[in-house]
Structures are given as C-alpha cells and as structure tokens.
Short mmCIF file of C-alpha atoms in Angstrom, two decimals:
data_model
loop_
_atom_site.label_atom_id
_atom_site.label_comp_id
_atom_site.label_asym_id
_atom_site.label_seq_id
_atom_site.Cartn_x
_atom_site.Cartn_y
_atom_site.Cartn_z
CA MET R 1 70.27 78.06 -19.26
CA SER R 2 68.59 77.14 -15.96
CA THR R 3 65.14 78.35 -15.03
CA ASP R 4 64.97 81.04 -12.36
CA PHE R 5 62.57 79.97 -9.60
CA SER R 6 63.79 82.59 -7.12
CA THR R 7 60.64 84.73 -7.43
CA ILE R 8 58.27 81.78 -6.93
CA ASN R 9 57.09 80.72 -3.50
CA LYS R 10 56.63 77.16 -2.28
CA ALA R 11 54.11 75.40 -4.50
CA ILE R 12 51.24 73.16 -3.44
CA VAL R 13 51.23 70.11 -5.70
CA VAL R 14 47.88 68.31 -6.03
CA ALA R 15 48.59 64.86 -7.44
CA SER R 16 46.17 62.08 -8.27
CA HIS R 17 45.19 59.38 -10.70
CA PRO R 18 42.77 60.91 -13.24
CA ARG R 19 39.11 61.20 -12.15
CA SER R 20 39.92 61.06 -8.46
CA GLY R 21 38.89 64.53 -7.31
CA THR R 22 41.84 66.62 -8.50
CA HIS R 23 39.83 69.67 -9.52
CA LEU R 24 37.56 69.50 -6.50
CA THR R 25 40.67 69.73 -4.32
CA ILE R 26 42.21 72.54 -6.39
CA ASP R 27 38.98 74.52 -6.27
CA LEU R 28 38.60 73.92 -2.53
CA LEU R 29 42.09 75.33 -1.99
CA ARG R 30 41.36 78.28 -4.27
CA LYS R 31 38.12 79.07 -2.46
CA GLN R 32 39.26 78.65 1.13
CA PHE R 33 42.86 79.92 1.12
CA ASP R 34 43.48 83.50 0.01
CA ILE R 35 47.07 82.88 -0.96
CA CYS R 36 46.05 80.16 -3.44
CA ALA R 37 43.35 82.23 -5.16
CA ALA R 38 44.81 83.14 -8.55
CA LYS R 39 42.98 85.25 -11.11
CA LYS R 40 42.96 84.87 -14.88
CA ARG R 41 42.11 87.11 -17.78
CA LEU R 42 38.52 87.04 -19.07
CA GLY R 43 38.28 84.34 -21.69
CA ALA R 44 41.54 82.70 -20.66
CA PRO R 45 41.51 78.92 -20.12
CA LEU R 46 40.58 77.65 -16.68
CA ASP R 47 44.01 76.05 -16.33
CA ARG R 48 45.50 79.52 -15.96
CA LEU R 49 44.22 79.35 -12.37
CA TYR R 50 46.79 76.62 -11.61
CA LEU R 51 49.67 74.98 -13.46
CA ALA R 52 48.87 71.70 -15.19
CA LEU R 53 52.35 70.18 -15.02
CA GLU R 54 51.89 67.77 -17.93
CA ALA R 55 51.17 70.73 -20.22
CA LEU R 56 54.89 71.53 -20.24
CA THR R 57 55.63 68.31 -22.11
CA ALA R 58 52.40 67.93 -24.11
CA PRO R 59 53.16 66.46 -27.57
CA ASN R 60 50.86 68.96 -29.25
CA GLN R 61 51.11 72.65 -28.36
CA PRO R 62 53.12 72.36 -25.14
CA LEU R 63 52.75 75.16 -22.64
CA ALA R 64 55.53 77.73 -22.97
CA GLU R 65 57.83 77.76 -19.97
CA LYS R 66 57.41 81.53 -19.75
CA THR R 67 53.63 81.10 -19.42
CA ALA R 68 54.09 78.38 -16.79
CA LEU R 69 56.26 80.69 -14.69
CA GLU R 70 53.73 83.51 -15.06
CA ILE R 71 51.00 81.22 -13.69
CA LEU R 72 53.18 80.34 -10.68
CA GLN R 73 53.86 84.00 -9.94
CA LYS R 74 50.16 84.89 -9.62
CA THR R 75 49.81 83.78 -6.00
CA SER R 76 51.83 83.44 -2.80
CA ARG R 77 51.23 79.66 -2.81
CA PRO R 78 50.79 78.56 -6.42
CA LEU R 79 48.86 75.38 -7.20
CA ILE R 80 50.22 72.65 -9.46
CA LYS R 81 48.18 69.76 -10.80
CA THR R 82 49.69 66.46 -11.91
CA HIS R 83 48.67 62.90 -12.73
CA ALA R 84 52.31 61.88 -13.20
CA ASP R 85 54.20 59.16 -11.37
CA VAL R 86 55.80 60.05 -8.09
CA ASN R 87 59.18 60.75 -9.72
CA LEU R 88 57.62 63.19 -12.21
CA SER R 89 59.52 61.23 -14.83
CA HIS R 90 57.60 62.85 -17.71
CA LEU R 91 59.81 65.89 -17.08
CA THR R 92 62.57 64.95 -19.49
CA SER R 93 66.09 66.36 -19.57
CA ASP R 94 64.67 69.59 -20.99
CA PHE R 95 62.76 70.10 -17.72
CA SER R 96 65.02 68.37 -15.22
CA ASN R 97 65.39 71.70 -13.41
CA TRP R 98 61.61 71.71 -12.83
CA GLN R 99 61.82 68.17 -11.52
CA ARG R 100 64.55 69.10 -9.03
CA TRP R 101 62.74 72.26 -7.94
CA LEU R 102 59.44 70.46 -7.34
CA GLN R 103 61.03 67.58 -5.47
CA SER R 104 62.96 69.93 -3.18
CA LYS R 105 60.40 72.69 -2.73
CA GLY R 106 56.75 71.78 -2.56
CA ASP R 107 53.93 70.58 -0.34
CA TYR R 108 52.32 67.48 -1.83
CA ILE R 109 48.69 66.46 -1.51
CA TYR R 110 47.71 63.12 -3.02
CA VAL R 111 43.99 62.70 -3.69
CA PHE R 112 42.65 59.16 -3.95
CA ARG R 113 39.20 57.68 -4.52
CA ASP R 114 37.57 54.26 -4.62
CA GLY R 115 39.12 52.73 -7.72
CA ARG R 116 35.83 51.25 -8.86
CA ASP R 117 34.32 54.74 -9.07
CA VAL R 118 37.52 56.04 -10.71
CA ILE R 119 37.30 53.43 -13.46
CA CYS R 120 33.64 54.19 -14.20
CA SER R 121 34.32 57.93 -14.41
CA LEU R 122 37.43 57.37 -16.52
CA HIS R 123 35.49 55.18 -18.94
CA LEU R 124 32.99 57.94 -19.68
CA PHE R 125 35.65 60.67 -19.80
CA MET R 126 37.95 58.86 -22.23
CA GLN R 127 35.16 58.14 -24.70
CA SER R 128 35.08 61.86 -25.56
CA TYR R 129 38.53 61.66 -27.19
CA ASP R 130 39.61 58.01 -27.55
CA PRO R 131 37.46 55.84 -29.88
CA THR R 132 39.03 52.63 -28.55
CA THR R 133 37.30 53.23 -25.20
CA ARG R 134 33.81 53.36 -26.73
CA CYS R 135 33.08 49.85 -25.59
CA SER R 136 31.40 48.16 -22.66
CA LEU R 137 32.67 48.79 -19.15
CA SER R 138 33.68 45.11 -18.94
CA GLU R 139 35.87 45.51 -22.03
CA PHE R 140 37.28 48.82 -20.83
CA ILE R 141 38.57 47.52 -17.50
CA ARG R 142 40.40 44.70 -19.31
CA GLN R 143 42.06 46.87 -21.95
CA GLN R 144 45.83 46.69 -21.71
CA VAL R 145 47.99 49.82 -21.54
CA GLY R 146 51.67 48.93 -21.47
CA LYS R 147 50.73 45.32 -20.66
CA LYS R 148 48.75 46.39 -17.59
CA SER R 149 45.01 46.65 -17.07
CA ARG R 150 43.54 50.06 -16.27
CA ILE R 151 42.76 48.74 -12.80
CA LYS R 152 46.37 47.69 -12.21
CA ILE R 153 47.58 51.11 -13.40
CA TRP R 154 45.27 52.81 -10.87
CA ALA R 155 46.47 50.56 -8.05
CA GLU R 156 50.15 51.06 -8.81
CA HIS R 157 49.72 54.84 -9.04
CA VAL R 158 48.01 55.02 -5.65
CA ASN R 159 50.44 52.65 -3.96
CA GLN R 160 53.44 54.48 -5.37
CA TRP R 161 52.35 57.90 -4.15
CA LEU R 162 51.04 56.82 -0.76
CA SER R 163 54.27 54.99 0.03
CA GLN R 164 56.22 58.25 -0.04
CA PRO R 165 57.06 60.26 3.10
CA ASN R 166 55.79 63.82 3.51
CA ILE R 167 52.78 63.25 1.23
CA TYR R 168 49.43 64.36 2.62
CA PRO R 169 46.86 61.65 1.68
CA LEU R 170 43.43 63.09 0.95
CA ARG R 171 40.47 60.78 0.50
CA PHE R 172 37.93 62.05 -2.05
CA GLU R 173 35.02 60.64 -0.07
CA ASP R 174 36.14 62.60 3.01
CA ILE R 175 36.11 65.87 1.06
CA ILE R 176 32.50 65.19 0.06
CA GLY R 177 31.34 63.64 3.33
CA ASN R 178 33.07 65.86 5.88
CA PRO R 179 34.32 69.04 4.21
CA SER R 180 34.76 71.08 7.42
CA GLU R 181 37.05 68.52 9.04
CA THR R 182 38.90 68.08 5.75
CA LEU R 183 39.48 71.82 5.54
CA ASP R 184 40.76 71.94 9.13
CA LYS R 185 43.28 69.20 8.38
CA LEU R 186 44.40 70.82 5.14
CA GLY R 187 44.96 74.11 6.95
CA HIS R 188 47.04 72.34 9.60
CA PHE R 189 49.12 70.50 6.98
CA LEU R 190 49.76 73.62 4.90
CA GLN R 191 50.06 75.90 7.95
CA ILE R 192 47.59 78.31 6.38
CA GLN R 193 44.45 79.68 8.02
CA PRO R 194 41.33 78.76 6.00
CA ARG R 195 38.68 81.36 5.20
CA TYR R 196 35.77 79.01 6.09
CA ILE R 197 33.52 80.47 3.40
CA GLN R 198 30.11 78.76 3.41
CA PRO R 199 29.33 76.45 1.79
CA ILE R 200 32.77 74.91 2.27
CA LEU R 201 32.88 73.11 -1.06
CA PRO R 202 33.02 74.98 -4.37
CA LYS R 203 29.94 74.73 -6.56
CA PRO R 204 30.55 72.56 -9.63
CA HIS R 205 29.38 73.61 -13.06
CA LYS R 206 25.96 72.19 -13.93
CA GLY R 207 27.00 71.59 -17.52
CA LEU R 208 29.48 72.37 -20.27
CA TRP R 209 27.86 75.66 -21.20
CA GLN R 210 27.94 76.99 -17.65
CA GLY R 211 31.66 76.24 -17.55
CA ARG R 212 32.26 78.00 -20.85
CA ILE R 213 30.31 81.07 -19.74
CA ALA R 214 32.29 81.20 -16.47
CA ARG R 215 35.54 81.01 -18.42
CA LEU R 216 34.51 83.95 -20.60
CA THR R 217 32.97 86.18 -17.93
CA GLN R 218 34.83 85.52 -14.65
CA THR R 219 38.38 86.07 -13.49
CA GLN R 220 37.95 83.72 -10.51
CA PRO R 221 35.35 81.10 -11.46
CA GLU R 222 34.48 78.82 -8.57
CA SER R 223 35.00 75.61 -10.52
CA SER R 224 37.82 74.57 -12.82
CA ALA R 225 36.43 71.05 -13.28
CA ILE R 226 36.84 69.15 -16.53
CA LEU R 227 33.47 67.48 -16.96
CA GLY R 228 33.12 63.99 -18.38
CA TYR R 229 30.50 63.79 -21.10
CA TYR R 230 30.00 61.61 -24.15
CA GLY R 231 26.83 61.07 -26.12
CA GLY R 232 24.59 62.32 -23.32
CA GLN R 233 25.71 59.48 -21.05
CA LYS R 234 26.39 59.52 -17.34
CA ALA R 235 29.12 57.56 -15.61
CA GLU R 236 27.98 54.05 -14.72
CA LYS R 237 27.76 52.89 -11.12
CA TRP R 238 30.12 50.02 -10.50
CA ASN R 239 27.78 48.25 -8.08
CA GLN R 240 25.11 48.22 -10.78
CA SER R 241 27.29 47.59 -13.84
CA PHE R 242 30.06 45.24 -12.69
CA THR R 243 29.29 41.62 -13.44
CA ILE R 244 30.49 38.88 -11.09
CA LYS R 245 33.38 38.29 -13.50
CA ASP R 246 34.19 42.02 -13.44
CA ARG R 247 34.23 41.99 -9.64
CA HIS R 248 36.56 39.00 -9.60
CA PHE R 249 38.83 40.70 -12.12
CA PHE R 250 38.98 43.91 -10.10
CA HIS R 251 39.72 41.95 -6.95
CA GLN R 252 42.48 40.06 -8.76
CA GLU R 253 44.09 43.30 -9.93
CA ALA R 254 43.55 45.59 -6.95
CA GLY R 255 41.47 43.94 -4.24
CA ASP R 256 44.22 44.25 -1.66
CA LEU R 257 44.31 48.03 -2.17
CA LEU R 258 40.55 48.37 -1.62
CA LEU R 259 41.07 46.63 1.73
CA LYS R 260 44.14 48.72 2.58
CA LEU R 261 42.31 51.98 1.88
CA GLY R 262 39.26 50.88 3.86
CA TYR R 263 36.80 50.80 0.96
CA GLU R 264 36.03 47.18 1.84
CA ALA R 265 36.46 45.20 5.04
CA SER R 266 36.69 41.84 3.26
CA ASP R 267 36.36 40.28 -0.18
CA SER R 268 32.65 39.58 0.33
CA TRP R 269 31.78 42.49 -2.02
CA ILE R 270 32.75 40.30 -4.97
CA THR R 271 29.64 38.15 -4.64
CA SER R 272 27.31 40.37 -2.62
#
C-alpha cells in the first residue's frame, strides 16, 4: 500500500555531512519563517520539530511511518533533516515511495563547512557512543570506514551534493559571519518572507541540562542542536592539533575541495 502524501506540502530538506551546521540551519528556518515553525508536545523529543529522515530506517526502534507523516503535517513547509547520500539510498524498497516523493517534491538546502572543523567536531561527538573513536585526532582521521578515510568520506559527500542541480549551497561560516544576508538569500530561494526576528540566529543551548529542560518545558524551543560532549572535553582546533603529517594527509584526501570551496587559496596551509 502506497503512502498518501496528498495532505503534505512541499518539504524543505536540509542535507549535510554530520557536524556541518545542520541544526543551526533548521533552527534558523524555524525561527525566521512562520510556516516552518512546528510545535511539539511538552516532553516530546526535539526531533518532533522536524523529520530526521534516517529515523525511518534506524536499525533499533525505527520511527513509525505514521509518526513521520504526523510530523510533516504540523507545518505548511515541513523541515526534513538528512545526512544521507544524494540519492537517499538508505530508503530501501520499503520506503521507495518516500524516495520518489522527496526527489520530485522538495526544496533542497545543502549545508557545508570547512572539513577540518567538521572532522574535529565529529571526533568529539562520536566518542560519546563509539569506543573505537576514543583515540587521538591523528588516529581518528586515518580510520577506515568502508576502505575510505573519514576525510575522504566528507569530501565525497560534499562533492556529490554540490554537483547536483537545484541544490541551494549554504556555507556554515556565512550563516555565522553574515546572518542577515544569509537570511535574505534563503528567503529568496524558498520564496518565503522572513520574519527578521532579532537576533537573527537562534540561541544555542549552553549545555546538556538546558537542552533537556527546554525539551520538557517548551513546545517551540529555540534550539534543537545535538551537542557534542565526551568526558568534559571540547572539540580540538585543527590549526592547533593537526601535525604536519596530518595536514599532508588531509591535503592528500581532500585538499582540492578546500581550494574549490574557498577555504584555502593555495596549499601553503600545509606547512604554515
């Protein structure tokens, strides 16, 4: 039996590689565009404010399709989050109707960030649930996943998405550095008038407990961010933590993409 999407309006899909500014973008859209501002029940998970697409096919406790459709029906322009590949290939035959619907009816925003910062943030985040990542940053960037380094996986994800037509590319650093201009451009792309609430950017949670309290006591918390914490650490800074060998390795795996995206003007960063 096919899923009925007839009561659901055109979705806004926010795609990215993990730790690239996904939730900042989702929360910006929720704050500044009325028709994206979903509400949730008190105590309900923060991901009831948007649809986390991978939850449909999660190996443990997958999100019920009925619940997913209810999330999409909460707003005139529902928000969908994904870290999947551009073909949404994780949507198996059981969800091929979702794949067809999303590919034919959706506005796509792809958020990207300097891969060196992504890797540092990902290293800290993964330590909270994957013991194999509780190693040095140098070891982490060289770990193989499907015979590819984490750096290569980042580069391929970004290149794959940005090579597609009709994708709106959104640079994380532009959101932070020039939020007003970013909001103007998003409004133009989506053909929606922003609210221009000041400050433009949503306020992030200051810690885990603030996020938990907001989940329990608010129907429209300002932030839906998933914070990266492990053992009281903070994410390392690549320019302080990368050794010369690490820099060479990153350049080998993804140096051309740093140049393409404008994060570097040459390869002089390797030895500077």
